CSV table of C-alpha atoms in Angstrom, one decimal:
chain,number,residue,atom,x,y,z
J,197,MET,CA,0.0,0.0,0.0
J,198,GLU,CA,1.5,3.3,-1.0
J,199,GLY,CA,2.7,5.4,1.9
J,200,THR,CA,2.7,2.5,4.3
J,201,LEU,CA,5.8,2.0,6.5
J,202,ARG,CA,6.7,-1.6,7.2
J,203,LEU,CA,7.2,-2.4,10.9
J,204,GLY,CA,10.0,-4.9,10.1
J,205,SER,CA,13.7,-4.6,11.0
J,206,SER,CA,16.8,-6.6,10.2
J,207,THR,CA,17.6,-9.9,11.8
J,208,SER,CA,20.9,-8.6,13.2
J,209,ARG,CA,19.1,-5.7,14.9
J,210,ARG,CA,16.6,-8.0,16.4
J,211,ALA,CA,19.3,-10.3,17.7
J,212,ALA,CA,21.1,-7.4,19.3
J,213,ARG,CA,18.2,-6.3,21.5
J,214,ARG,CA,15.5,-8.0,23.6
J,215,GLY,CA,12.4,-6.0,24.3
J,216,ARG,CA,10.2,-6.1,27.3
J,217,LEU,CA,7.4,-8.6,27.7
J,218,TRP,CA,3.9,-7.4,26.8
J,219,SER,CA,0.5,-9.1,26.9
J,220,VAL,CA,-2.2,-9.1,24.3
J,221,VAL,CA,-5.6,-10.4,25.5
J,222,LEU,CA,-8.1,-11.1,22.8
J,223,ALA,CA,-11.6,-10.4,24.3
J,224,ALA,CA,-13.7,-9.4,21.3
J,225,GLY,CA,-15.5,-12.8,20.9
J,226,GLN,CA,-19.3,-12.8,21.1
J,227,GLY,CA,-19.6,-16.1,22.9
J,228,CYS,CA,-22.1,-17.5,20.4
J,229,ARG,CA,-21.6,-21.2,21.2
J,230,LEU,CA,-22.2,-20.8,24.9
J,231,ARG,CA,-24.6,-17.9,24.8
J,232,ASP,CA,-27.8,-19.8,25.8
J,233,THR,CA,-26.0,-21.8,28.5
J,234,VAL,CA,-24.5,-18.7,30.1
J,235,ARG,CA,-27.9,-16.9,29.9
J,236,GLY,CA,-29.6,-19.9,31.6
J,237,LEU,CA,-27.0,-20.3,34.2
J,238,LEU,CA,-26.2,-16.8,35.2
J,239,GLY,CA,-29.0,-14.7,33.7
J,240,ALA,CA,-26.2,-12.8,31.8
J,241,THR,CA,-26.4,-11.6,28.2
J,242,LEU,CA,-22.6,-10.9,28.1
J,243,PRO,CA,-20.1,-13.2,26.3
J,244,LYS,CA,-18.5,-15.7,28.7
J,245,GLN,CA,-15.2,-13.9,29.0
J,246,PHE,CA,-17.0,-11.2,31.0
J,247,CYS,CA,-18.6,-13.7,33.4
J,248,ARG,CA,-17.5,-15.3,36.6
J,249,LEU,CA,-17.4,-19.0,36.1
J,250,GLY,CA,-16.4,-20.5,39.4
J,251,GLY,CA,-13.4,-18.4,40.0
J,252,ALA,CA,-12.5,-15.3,42.0
J,253,GLY,CA,-12.9,-13.1,38.9
J,254,THR,CA,-14.3,-13.1,35.4
J,255,LEU,CA,-12.5,-15.0,32.8
J,256,LEU,CA,-11.1,-11.7,31.4
J,257,GLN,CA,-9.9,-10.7,34.8
J,258,GLU,CA,-8.2,-14.1,35.3
J,259,SER,CA,-6.5,-13.9,31.9
J,260,VAL,CA,-5.0,-10.5,32.8
J,261,ASP,CA,-4.0,-11.4,36.3
J,262,ARG,CA,-2.5,-14.8,35.3
J,263,LEU,CA,0.4,-12.9,33.7
J,264,ALA,CA,0.6,-10.1,36.3
J,265,SER,CA,3.9,-11.5,37.8
J,266,ARG,CA,5.5,-11.2,34.3
J,267,VAL,CA,3.6,-8.3,32.7
J,268,PRO,CA,2.3,-5.2,34.5
J,269,GLY,CA,-1.0,-3.8,33.5
J,270,ALA,CA,0.7,-0.9,31.7
J,271,ARG,CA,2.1,-3.4,29.2
J,272,THR,CA,-1.2,-5.2,28.7
J,273,VAL,CA,-3.4,-4.5,25.7
J,274,VAL,CA,-6.9,-5.9,25.7
J,275,VAL,CA,-8.9,-6.1,22.4
J,276,VAL,CA,-12.6,-5.9,22.8
J,277,SER,CA,-15.6,-5.3,20.6
J,278,ARG,CA,-16.9,-1.7,20.6
J,279,GLU,CA,-20.2,-2.7,22.4
J,280,HIS,CA,-18.3,-4.3,25.3
J,281,ARG,CA,-15.7,-1.6,25.9
J,282,ALA,CA,-17.5,-0.1,28.9
J,283,VAL,CA,-17.8,-3.5,30.7
J,284,ALA,CA,-14.2,-4.2,30.0
J,285,ARG,CA,-13.1,-0.9,31.5
J,286,GLU,CA,-15.2,-1.6,34.5
J,287,GLN,CA,-13.9,-5.1,35.1
J,288,LEU,CA,-10.2,-4.0,34.5
J,289,ALA,CA,-10.4,-0.8,36.6
J,290,GLY,CA,-7.2,-0.4,38.6
J,291,ARG,CA,-5.1,-2.7,36.4
J,292,ALA,CA,-3.8,0.1,34.1
J,293,CYS,CA,-4.5,-2.0,31.0
J,294,ARG,CA,-4.9,-0.3,27.6
J,295,ILE,CA,-8.3,-1.3,26.1
J,296,VAL,CA,-8.6,-1.2,22.3
J,297,SER,CA,-12.0,-1.6,20.8
J,298,GLN,CA,-12.7,-2.9,17.3
J,299,PRO,CA,-15.0,-0.8,15.2
J,300,ALA,CA,-16.4,-4.1,13.7
J,301,ASP,CA,-15.7,-7.8,13.8
J,302,ARG,CA,-13.3,-8.7,11.0
J,303,GLY,CA,-11.9,-11.9,12.5
J,304,THR,CA,-9.0,-12.6,14.8
J,305,ALA,CA,-6.3,-11.6,12.4
J,306,ALA,CA,-7.6,-8.0,12.5
J,307,GLY,CA,-8.0,-8.2,16.2
J,308,LEU,CA,-4.4,-9.1,16.8
J,309,ALA,CA,-3.1,-6.7,14.1
J,310,LEU,CA,-5.0,-3.9,15.9
J,311,ALA,CA,-3.2,-4.5,19.2
J,312,LEU,CA,0.4,-4.5,17.8
J,313,PRO,CA,1.1,-1.0,16.4
J,314,PRO,CA,0.6,0.8,19.8
J,315,ILE,CA,3.0,-1.7,21.4
J,316,LEU,CA,5.6,-1.3,18.7
J,317,ARG,CA,5.4,2.5,19.0
J,318,ARG,CA,6.4,2.3,22.6
J,319,ASP,CA,8.7,-0.7,22.4
J,320,PRO,CA,10.0,-1.6,19.0
J,321,ASP,CA,11.6,-4.8,20.2
J,322,ALA,CA,8.7,-6.0,22.4
J,323,ILE,CA,7.9,-9.6,22.9
J,324,VAL,CA,4.2,-10.4,23.3
J,325,VAL,CA,2.2,-13.1,24.9
J,326,VAL,CA,-1.1,-13.5,23.0
J,327,GLN,CA,-3.9,-15.3,24.7
J,328,PRO,CA,-7.7,-15.6,24.4
J,329,SER,CA,-9.7,-14.4,27.3
J,330,ASP,CA,-12.5,-17.0,27.2
J,331,THR,CA,-10.6,-20.2,28.1
J,332,GLY,CA,-10.1,-21.9,31.5
J,333,ILE,CA,-6.7,-22.6,33.1
J,334,ALA,CA,-6.4,-24.6,36.3
J,335,ASP,CA,-2.7,-24.4,37.0
J,336,ASP,CA,-1.2,-20.9,36.7
J,337,ALA,CA,2.3,-22.1,37.6
J,338,ALA,CA,2.3,-24.5,34.7
J,339,PHE,CA,1.0,-21.8,32.4
J,340,LEU,CA,3.9,-19.4,33.4
J,341,GLU,CA,6.4,-22.2,33.0
J,342,GLY,CA,5.4,-22.6,29.4
J,343,ILE,CA,5.4,-18.9,28.8
J,344,ASP,CA,8.9,-18.5,30.3
J,345,THR,CA,10.2,-21.4,28.1
J,346,ALA,CA,8.7,-19.8,25.0
J,347,VAL,CA,10.2,-16.4,25.7
J,348,ARG,CA,13.7,-17.9,26.2
J,349,ALA,CA,13.4,-19.9,22.9
J,350,GLY,CA,12.7,-16.9,20.7
J,351,GLY,CA,10.9,-17.0,17.3
J,352,ILE,CA,7.1,-17.7,17.2
J,353,VAL,CA,6.2,-20.4,19.7
J,354,LEU,CA,2.7,-21.8,19.9
J,355,LEU,CA,1.6,-23.3,23.2
J,356,GLY,CA,-0.6,-26.4,23.0
J,357,VAL,CA,-1.7,-29.1,25.4
J,358,GLY,CA,-2.0,-32.9,25.0
J,359,SER,CA,-5.6,-33.8,24.3
J,360,ALA,CA,-7.6,-35.9,26.7
J,361,GLY,CA,-9.3,-37.6,23.8
J,362,PRO,CA,-10.1,-37.5,20.1
J,363,SER,CA,-11.9,-34.2,20.1
J,364,THR,CA,-13.5,-33.2,16.8
J,365,ASP,CA,-14.2,-29.6,17.6
J,366,TYR,CA,-10.8,-28.4,18.7
J,367,GLY,CA,-8.0,-27.2,16.4
J,368,TRP,CA,-4.9,-29.4,16.4
J,369,ILE,CA,-1.2,-28.6,16.1
J,370,LEU,CA,0.7,-31.3,14.1
J,371,CYS,CA,4.0,-31.6,15.8
J,372,GLY,CA,7.3,-33.3,15.0
J,373,GLY,CA,10.8,-33.4,16.5
J,374,VAL,CA,9.9,-35.1,19.8
J,375,GLY,CA,12.7,-34.9,22.3
J,376,GLY,CA,12.7,-31.6,24.2
J,377,PRO,CA,10.4,-28.9,25.5
J,378,LEU,CA,9.9,-27.5,22.0
J,379,ARG,CA,8.8,-29.3,18.9
J,380,SER,CA,8.5,-28.3,15.3
J,381,VAL,CA,5.1,-27.4,13.9
J,382,ASP,CA,4.3,-29.5,10.8
J,383,GLY,CA,0.8,-28.2,10.2
J,384,PHE,CA,-2.7,-27.7,11.6
J,385,VAL,CA,-6.0,-29.5,11.4
J,386,GLU,CA,-9.2,-27.8,12.2
J,387,ARG,CA,-12.2,-29.8,13.6
J,388,PRO,CA,-11.2,-33.2,12.1
J,389,PRO,CA,-13.7,-36.1,11.8
J,390,TYR,CA,-13.6,-38.6,14.6
J,391,ASP,CA,-11.2,-41.2,12.9
J,392,ALA,CA,-8.7,-38.4,12.1
J,393,ALA,CA,-9.0,-37.0,15.6
J,394,ALA,CA,-8.3,-40.4,17.1
J,395,ARG,CA,-5.1,-40.7,15.0
J,396,LEU,CA,-4.0,-37.3,16.1
J,397,HIS,CA,-4.7,-38.2,19.7
J,398,ARG,CA,-2.7,-41.4,19.5
J,399,GLY,CA,0.1,-39.6,17.7
J,400,GLY,CA,0.6,-37.2,20.6
J,401,HIS,CA,-0.3,-34.1,18.7
J,402,LEU,CA,-1.6,-31.0,20.6
J,403,SER,CA,-4.8,-29.2,21.0
J,404,ASN,CA,-4.3,-25.6,19.9
J,405,THR,CA,-4.9,-23.3,22.9
J,406,MET,CA,-4.4,-20.2,20.7
J,407,VAL,CA,-1.7,-18.9,23.1
J,408,LEU,CA,1.6,-17.9,21.5
J,409,VAL,CA,4.7,-16.0,22.3
J,410,ALA,CA,6.6,-13.9,19.6
J,411,ARG,CA,8.3,-10.7,18.9
J,412,ALA,CA,5.6,-8.1,18.2
J,413,ARG,CA,7.4,-7.0,15.1
J,414,ASP,CA,7.7,-10.5,13.7
J,415,LEU,CA,4.0,-11.2,14.4
J,416,PHE,CA,2.9,-8.0,12.7
J,417,ASP,CA,5.1,-8.6,9.7
J,418,LEU,CA,3.7,-12.2,9.4
J,419,ILE,CA,0.2,-10.9,9.3
J,420,ALA,CA,1.2,-8.1,6.8
J,421,ASP,CA,2.9,-10.7,4.5
J,422,VAL,CA,0.0,-13.1,4.5
J,423,VAL,CA,-3.0,-10.8,4.6
J,424,PRO,CA,-1.7,-7.3,3.8
J,425,GLY,CA,-5.3,-6.1,3.2
J,426,VAL,CA,-5.8,-6.5,6.9
J,427,ALA,CA,-2.6,-5.4,8.5
J,428,LEU,CA,-1.5,-2.5,6.4
J,429,PRO,CA,-4.7,-0.4,6.6
J,430,ILE,CA,-4.6,-0.8,10.4
J,431,ALA,CA,-1.0,0.3,10.6
J,432,ASP,CA,-1.8,3.4,8.4
J,433,ALA,CA,-4.8,4.2,10.6
J,434,TRP,CA,-2.8,4.1,13.8
J,435,ARG,CA,-0.4,6.7,12.3
J,436,ASP,CA,-3.2,9.1,11.4
J,437,ALA,CA,-3.7,12.3,13.4
J,438,ARG,CA,-7.1,11.0,14.3
J,439,PRO,CA,-6.6,7.2,14.7
J,440,ALA,CA,-10.1,6.4,16.1
J,441,GLN,CA,-11.8,7.9,13.0
J,442,ALA,CA,-9.2,6.4,10.6
J,443,LEU,CA,-9.6,2.9,12.2
J,444,ARG,CA,-13.4,3.1,11.7
J,445,ALA,CA,-12.9,4.0,8.1
J,446,ALA,CA,-10.3,1.3,7.6
J,447,TYR,CA,-12.5,-1.4,9.1
J,448,ASP,CA,-15.2,-0.7,6.6
J,449,THR,CA,-12.9,-2.1,3.9
J,450,LEU,CA,-11.1,-4.9,5.7
J,451,PRO,CA,-11.6,-8.5,4.5
J,452,ARG,CA,-12.4,-11.0,7.2
J,453,ALA,CA,-9.5,-13.2,8.2
J,454,ASP,CA,-8.9,-15.8,10.9
J,455,PHE,CA,-5.5,-15.7,12.5
J,456,SER,CA,-5.2,-19.5,12.9
J,457,ARG,CA,-6.6,-20.6,9.6
J,458,ASP,CA,-5.5,-17.7,7.3
J,459,VAL,CA,-2.2,-16.7,8.9
J,460,LEU,CA,-0.6,-19.4,11.0
J,461,GLN,CA,-1.3,-22.2,8.5
J,462,ARG,CA,0.7,-20.3,5.9
J,463,ALA,CA,3.7,-19.6,8.2
J,464,ALA,CA,7.0,-21.4,8.3
J,465,GLY,CA,9.4,-22.1,11.1
J,466,LEU,CA,6.9,-22.2,13.9
J,467,ARG,CA,7.6,-24.2,17.1
J,468,ALA,CA,5.3,-25.6,19.7
J,469,TYR,CA,5.6,-26.1,23.5
J,470,ALA,CA,3.5,-28.9,25.0
J,471,TRP,CA,1.9,-27.9,28.3
J,472,PRO,CA,1.5,-30.8,30.8
J,473,ALA,CA,-2.0,-32.2,31.5
J,474,ARG,CA,-1.9,-30.5,34.9
J,475,LEU,CA,-2.4,-27.2,33.2
J,476,GLY,CA,-6.1,-28.1,33.2
J,477,TRP,CA,-6.9,-26.2,30.0
J,478,SER,CA,-10.4,-26.0,28.5
J,479,ASP,CA,-11.8,-23.8,25.8
J,480,LEU,CA,-15.2,-23.8,27.6
J,481,GLY,CA,-16.8,-23.9,24.2
J,482,THR,CA,-19.6,-26.4,25.0
J,483,PRO,CA,-21.9,-26.9,27.9
J,484,ASP,CA,-20.4,-30.3,28.8
J,485,ARG,CA,-16.8,-28.8,28.8
J,486,LEU,CA,-18.0,-26.0,31.0
J,487,LEU,CA,-19.5,-28.5,33.4
J,488,SER,CA,-16.3,-30.5,33.5
J,489,TRP,CA,-14.4,-27.3,34.2
J,490,LEU,CA,-16.8,-26.3,37.0
J,491,ARG,CA,-16.5,-29.7,38.6
J,492,GLY,CA,-12.7,-29.6,38.4
J,493,ARG,CA,-12.8,-26.4,40.4
J,494,GLY,CA,-14.5,-28.3,43.2
J,495,PRO,CA,-18.2,-28.8,44.2
J,496,GLY,CA,-20.2,-25.7,44.1
J,497,GLU,CA,-23.6,-24.2,43.5
J,498,LEU,CA,-22.7,-23.2,39.9
J,499,ALA,CA,-21.9,-26.8,38.9
J,500,ARG,CA,-25.1,-28.0,40.4
J,501,ARG,CA,-27.2,-25.4,38.7
J,502,LEU,CA,-25.6,-26.3,35.3
J,503,GLU,CA,-26.3,-30.0,35.9
J,504,ASP,CA,-29.9,-29.2,36.5
J,505,LEU,CA,-30.0,-26.9,33.5
J,506,LEU,CA,-28.5,-29.4,31.1
J,507,GLY,CA,-30.4,-32.3,32.6
J,508,GLY,CA,-33.6,-30.7,31.2
J,509,ILE,CA,-32.2,-30.5,27.6
J,510,PRO,CA,-33.2,-33.5,25.5
J,511,GLY,CA,-30.2,-35.6,24.5
J,512,VAL,CA,-27.8,-33.9,27.0
J,513,ALA,CA,-28.6,-35.6,30.2
J,514,SER,CA,-27.4,-39.1,29.0
J,515,GLY,CA,-24.1,-37.6,27.8
J,516,LEU,CA,-23.5,-36.0,31.2
J,517,ARG,CA,-24.2,-39.3,33.0
J,518,THR,CA,-21.6,-40.9,30.7
J,519,MET,CA,-19.1,-38.2,31.5
J,520,SER,CA,-19.6,-38.4,35.3
J,521,GLY,CA,-19.4,-42.2,35.1
């Protein structure tokens, strides 16, 4: 795009400096898969990342606080939808996070690209931890251990977890090079049929948590190389004298792009870290996984209420009995 300045730098300059660690929390999802369950369980109309699901805080608050020992709020950027900016500000009050709202939903590639230019302006050599805000983590120490390993490794490192079974509605990371904390990424599979999922499970491949660590500059350049129609208008808008207005105008023309499917699947040289099972990760994307998550956090009123709620849905009660058995 004419007039656009690339955010890249030479490899030698990157190697000479190590930027500070930043956090990007993606919280712009609408929670469509679990919307009815959350409404029935909590009476809430908000997406699940803004709800308290058995923890001390909402999932968004837990996502920010999980990295607080590594990343202060002042180096945390939270991407939300425009309609949920106010609730995000309320929930994150006192944490000093920067909240960036999307003018429209153009997919996760745009959401991530939106967060990176403000970071690069303040810290051109920044390293970012990117995480979704709507998943559950049981063991924060295991989470941080993986993040620390990925930061030391350099490059773009995806963090996955060994699957408990042949899930057909997770994304999978195909891994090679077994024999250390990091493995090569050989490809991705999205929502495979059961037979393929069973082979992936037996082969020790990883469920994609959508958590990654990378230099912010490398990440933005990757998005710009693969989907320039997403990244470059956003970069130009951030440089405008009135960035809010420029971003609204840019988003009117952006194509929709999914970061995992449209960007990562076309990248080379990625590596993966395998979190141990004790991480207790769940995407909380279905009612039964939410119930398992709540049960894992100990007996409580919320789990009992969800059991009652799901027990009244035809075809669900028997599945829950199988799970608990």
